[in-house]
Coordinates of C-alpha atoms in Angstrom, one line a residue:
X1 CA -11.8 -102.4 52.4
X2 CA -12.7 -99.5 54.6
X3 CA -15.9 -97.6 55.4
X4 CA -17.8 -96.9 52.3
X5 CA -16.0 -99.4 50.1
X6 CA -18.1 -101.9 48.1
X7 CA -17.6 -105.4 46.7
X8 CA -19.8 -107.4 44.3
X9 CA -19.7 -111.2 44.4
X10 CA -21.8 -112.7 41.7
X11 CA -22.8 -116.4 41.8
X12 CA -19.9 -118.8 41.1
X13 CA -17.2 -116.4 42.5
X14 CA -14.6 -117.8 44.8
X15 CA -14.5 -115.4 47.8
X16 CA -13.5 -115.2 51.4
X17 CA -14.2 -112.8 54.3
X18 CA -11.5 -111.9 56.8
X19 CA -12.2 -109.3 59.5
X20 CA -9.1 -107.2 60.2
X21 CA -10.4 -104.4 62.5
X22 CA -11.2 -104.6 66.3
X23 CA -14.8 -103.8 65.4
X24 CA -16.0 -104.4 61.9
X25 CA -19.5 -104.0 60.7
X26 CA -20.8 -104.2 57.1
X27 CA -24.1 -104.3 55.2
X28 CA -24.7 -107.1 52.7
X29 CA -27.5 -107.8 50.2
X30 CA -28.0 -111.4 49.4
X31 CA -29.9 -112.4 46.3
X32 CA -32.0 -114.5 46.2
X33 CA -33.3 -114.4 49.7
X34 CA -32.8 -117.3 52.0
X35 CA -29.1 -117.8 52.0
X36 CA -28.8 -115.5 55.0
X37 CA -29.9 -118.5 57.0
X38 CA -26.3 -119.8 56.5
X39 CA -25.1 -117.3 59.1
X40 CA -27.7 -118.4 61.6
X41 CA -26.8 -122.0 60.9
X42 CA -23.1 -121.6 61.6
X43 CA -23.6 -119.1 64.4
X44 CA -24.8 -119.4 68.0
X45 CA -27.3 -117.4 70.0
X46 CA -25.7 -114.4 71.7
X47 CA -27.5 -112.0 74.1
X48 CA -24.6 -109.7 75.2
X49 CA -25.0 -106.0 75.1
X50 CA -22.1 -105.7 72.7
X51 CA -19.7 -107.9 70.7
X52 CA -17.6 -110.1 73.0
X53 CA -14.0 -108.9 73.6
X54 CA -12.7 -112.4 74.0
X55 CA -13.6 -115.7 72.2
X56 CA -11.9 -118.7 73.7
X57 CA -13.9 -121.3 71.8
X58 CA -12.0 -123.8 69.7
X59 CA -13.0 -123.2 66.0
X60 CA -12.2 -126.9 65.2
X61 CA -14.9 -127.9 67.7
X62 CA -17.6 -125.2 67.2
X63 CA -17.1 -123.8 63.7
X64 CA -15.5 -126.4 61.3
X65 CA -18.2 -129.1 61.9
X66 CA -20.9 -126.5 61.1
X67 CA -19.1 -125.3 58.0
X68 CA -18.9 -128.9 56.7
X69 CA -22.6 -129.4 57.4
X70 CA -23.4 -126.0 55.8
X71 CA -21.7 -127.1 52.6
X72 CA -24.3 -129.8 52.2
X73 CA -27.3 -127.7 53.4
X74 CA -26.5 -124.5 51.4
X75 CA -25.4 -123.7 47.9
X76 CA -21.8 -123.5 48.9
X77 CA -18.7 -125.4 47.6
X78 CA -15.6 -125.1 49.9
X79 CA -12.4 -124.3 48.0
X80 CA -9.6 -125.3 50.4
X81 CA -7.2 -125.8 47.5
X82 CA -7.5 -122.1 46.4
X83 CA -4.5 -120.1 47.5
X84 CA -5.0 -117.4 50.1
X85 CA -3.4 -113.9 50.0
X86 CA -3.5 -110.7 52.0
X87 CA -5.1 -107.4 51.1
X88 CA -4.1 -105.9 47.8
X89 CA -3.7 -102.3 46.9
X90 CA -6.6 -100.5 45.1
X91 CA -6.4 -100.3 41.4
X92 CA -7.2 -96.6 40.6
X93 CA -8.1 -97.6 37.0
X94 CA -10.6 -100.4 37.6
X95 CA -11.8 -99.8 41.2
X96 CA -13.5 -96.5 40.4
X97 CA -16.2 -97.4 37.9
X98 CA -19.1 -99.8 37.5
X99 CA -18.2 -102.6 35.0
X100 CA -21.5 -102.7 33.3
X101 CA -21.8 -106.5 33.4
X102 CA -22.3 -109.1 36.1
X103 CA -18.7 -109.6 37.0
X104 CA -16.9 -109.5 40.4
X105 CA -15.6 -106.0 41.2
X106 CA -14.6 -103.6 44.0
X107 CA -15.7 -100.0 44.1
X108 CA -13.7 -97.7 46.3
X109 CA -15.6 -95.2 48.5
X110 CA -16.4 -91.9 46.7
X111 CA -14.5 -93.0 43.6
X112 CA -17.5 -94.3 41.5
X113 CA -20.1 -92.4 39.6
X114 CA -22.1 -89.7 41.4
X115 CA -25.2 -87.8 40.4
X116 CA -26.8 -84.6 41.9
X117 CA -30.6 -84.3 42.1
X118 CA -31.6 -80.9 43.6
X119 CA -28.9 -81.0 46.3
X120 CA -29.1 -84.8 46.9
X121 CA -26.0 -86.8 46.0
X122 CA -26.8 -90.2 44.5
X123 CA -24.0 -92.8 44.4
X124 CA -24.9 -96.1 42.6
X125 CA -22.9 -99.1 43.8
X126 CA -24.6 -101.7 41.6
X127 CA -27.2 -101.4 38.9
X128 CA -29.2 -104.0 37.0
X129 CA -26.4 -104.2 34.5
X130 CA -24.0 -105.5 37.2
X131 CA -26.7 -107.8 38.8
X132 CA -28.1 -109.4 35.6
X133 CA -31.3 -107.5 36.1
X134 CA -31.9 -108.7 39.6
X135 CA -31.3 -105.6 41.8
X136 CA -29.8 -102.2 42.3
X137 CA -27.9 -100.7 45.2
X138 CA -26.9 -97.1 45.9
X139 CA -26.6 -94.4 48.6
X140 CA -28.4 -91.1 48.9
X141 CA -27.0 -88.2 50.9
X142 CA -28.8 -84.9 51.5
X143 CA -29.8 -82.2 53.9
X144 CA -33.0 -80.8 55.5
X145 CA -31.6 -77.4 54.5
X146 CA -32.4 -78.1 50.8
X147 CA -36.0 -78.0 49.4
X148 CA -36.1 -81.0 47.1
X149 CA -39.3 -81.4 45.0
X150 CA -38.1 -84.8 43.7
X151 CA -38.1 -86.4 47.1
X152 CA -41.3 -84.7 48.2
X153 CA -43.1 -86.3 45.2
X154 CA -45.1 -89.4 45.9
X155 CA -43.7 -92.5 44.1
X156 CA -45.3 -95.8 43.3
X157 CA -43.2 -98.6 41.7
X158 CA -45.3 -101.2 40.0
X159 CA -42.9 -104.1 40.2
X160 CA -40.0 -103.2 42.4
X161 CA -39.6 -103.7 46.1
X162 CA -37.3 -101.3 48.1
X163 CA -35.5 -101.3 51.4
X164 CA -33.9 -98.2 52.9
X165 CA -31.4 -98.3 55.7
X166 CA -30.3 -95.1 57.3
X167 CA -26.6 -94.9 58.3
X168 CA -26.3 -91.3 59.4
X169 CA -28.7 -88.6 60.4
X170 CA -32.5 -88.9 60.1
X171 CA -34.9 -89.6 57.2
X172 CA -38.6 -89.1 57.2
X173 CA -40.4 -91.6 55.1
X174 CA -44.2 -91.7 54.4
X175 CA -45.6 -95.1 53.2
X176 CA -49.3 -95.2 52.1
X177 CA -50.0 -92.1 54.2
X178 CA -48.2 -93.3 57.4
X179 CA -45.2 -91.2 58.3
X180 CA -42.1 -92.6 60.1
X181 CA -38.9 -91.0 61.3
X182 CA -35.9 -93.3 60.8
X183 CA -32.7 -92.9 62.8
X184 CA -29.3 -94.2 62.0
X185 CA -29.2 -98.0 62.0
X186 CA -33.0 -98.4 61.2
X187 CA -34.4 -99.9 58.1
X188 CA -37.8 -99.6 56.3
X189 CA -39.2 -102.0 53.7
X190 CA -41.3 -100.6 50.8
X191 CA -43.2 -103.3 49.0
X192 CA -44.0 -102.8 45.3
X193 CA -47.1 -100.7 44.6
X194 CA -46.8 -98.9 47.9
X195 CA -46.9 -95.1 47.7
X196 CA -44.0 -93.4 49.4
X197 CA -41.9 -90.3 49.6
X198 CA -38.6 -89.6 51.4
X199 CA -37.4 -86.4 53.0
X200 CA -34.2 -85.6 54.8
X201 CA -35.0 -84.7 58.4
X202 CA -31.5 -83.6 59.7
X203 CA -28.8 -81.2 58.5
X204 CA -27.0 -84.2 57.0
X205 CA -28.4 -87.7 56.4
X206 CA -27.2 -90.8 54.5
X207 CA -29.0 -93.9 53.6
X208 CA -28.5 -97.0 51.4
X209 CA -31.3 -97.9 49.0
X210 CA -31.8 -101.6 47.9
X211 CA -34.2 -102.3 45.0
X212 CA -35.3 -105.6 43.5
X213 CA -34.9 -104.0 40.1
X214 CA -33.8 -100.7 38.6
X215 CA -36.1 -98.8 40.9
X216 CA -35.4 -95.6 42.7
X217 CA -31.6 -95.7 42.4
X218 CA -31.5 -95.9 38.6
X219 CA -34.4 -93.4 38.3
X220 CA -32.5 -90.9 40.3
X221 CA -29.3 -91.5 38.3
X222 CA -31.1 -90.8 35.1
X223 CA -32.8 -87.8 36.5
X224 CA -29.7 -86.3 38.0
X225 CA -26.6 -84.6 36.5
X226 CA -23.0 -85.8 36.8
X227 CA -21.4 -84.7 40.1
X228 CA -17.7 -84.5 40.8
X229 CA -17.6 -83.9 44.5
X230 CA -18.0 -86.2 47.5
X231 CA -20.2 -84.2 49.8
X232 CA -23.6 -82.6 49.7
X233 CA -23.3 -79.1 48.1
X234 CA -23.9 -76.0 50.3
X235 CA -26.5 -74.8 47.8
X236 CA -29.0 -77.1 46.1
X237 CA -28.5 -75.4 42.8
X238 CA -31.0 -75.2 40.0
X239 CA -34.1 -77.3 39.9
X240 CA -33.8 -80.5 37.9
X241 CA -33.7 -80.2 34.1
X242 CA -35.5 -83.5 33.3
X243 CA -39.1 -84.2 33.8
X244 CA -39.7 -86.5 36.7
X245 CA -43.0 -87.9 35.3
X246 CA -41.5 -88.6 31.9
X247 CA -38.4 -90.4 33.4
X248 CA -40.4 -92.4 35.9
X249 CA -42.5 -94.0 33.2
X250 CA -39.4 -95.9 32.0
X251 CA -39.2 -97.5 35.5
X252 CA -42.9 -98.5 35.8
X253 CA -43.3 -95.8 38.4
X254 CA -46.3 -93.4 38.8
X255 CA -45.6 -90.0 40.3
X256 CA -47.7 -87.4 42.2
X257 CA -45.6 -84.3 42.2
X258 CA -46.0 -81.8 45.1

């Protein structure tokens, strides 16, 4: 896996992480919440300005005992008998589409479905079909050069929480009348029933959107049109052809259009 690639690991799936690069960083959504404490449990406090270049600790002394204890504390069953293997080549037939069911899958960067909403490129990584109704994940990419009425509209989801993490550029997000400028690496939480809108504040910006249901990602996918390219278009194109208010009702979302 490289930058932009995605993997889905449903409950009961045997899996293993192995970091291959000199500096590797990835974003993970863990559902239900609470299991992220596993990483705090097996880790140690670290106050350095960056990741350490050398780690001379003996894993059999500092890590293995914690992993054994974690197996009892967390919902984790070690599988030492399972054979290990190296990285495998991508499958161009299966690794470029969402499976439509809660099954393990990989999605290669820019190979999955894409939708265009008034110049904004929406790339779903997991929908409620793949998560058994629990969540949806996707990325949005856009530009301040485009006037986008959809994202200017004020949205209020009745039952779905959202989190937005900016990875490139700047996003301006207004929540219940309070405006915040998010830089790359920053995250904002949007509780259900909060009124919010999003605008792109730089020439290019990209963010990941996590929703505790269908939420914004699936709404945008339905509202948009199929898009075959990987980058934001130079021209935003025609205005959307579907009615935002009509589509939003299917997602328990109220809209105030600007």
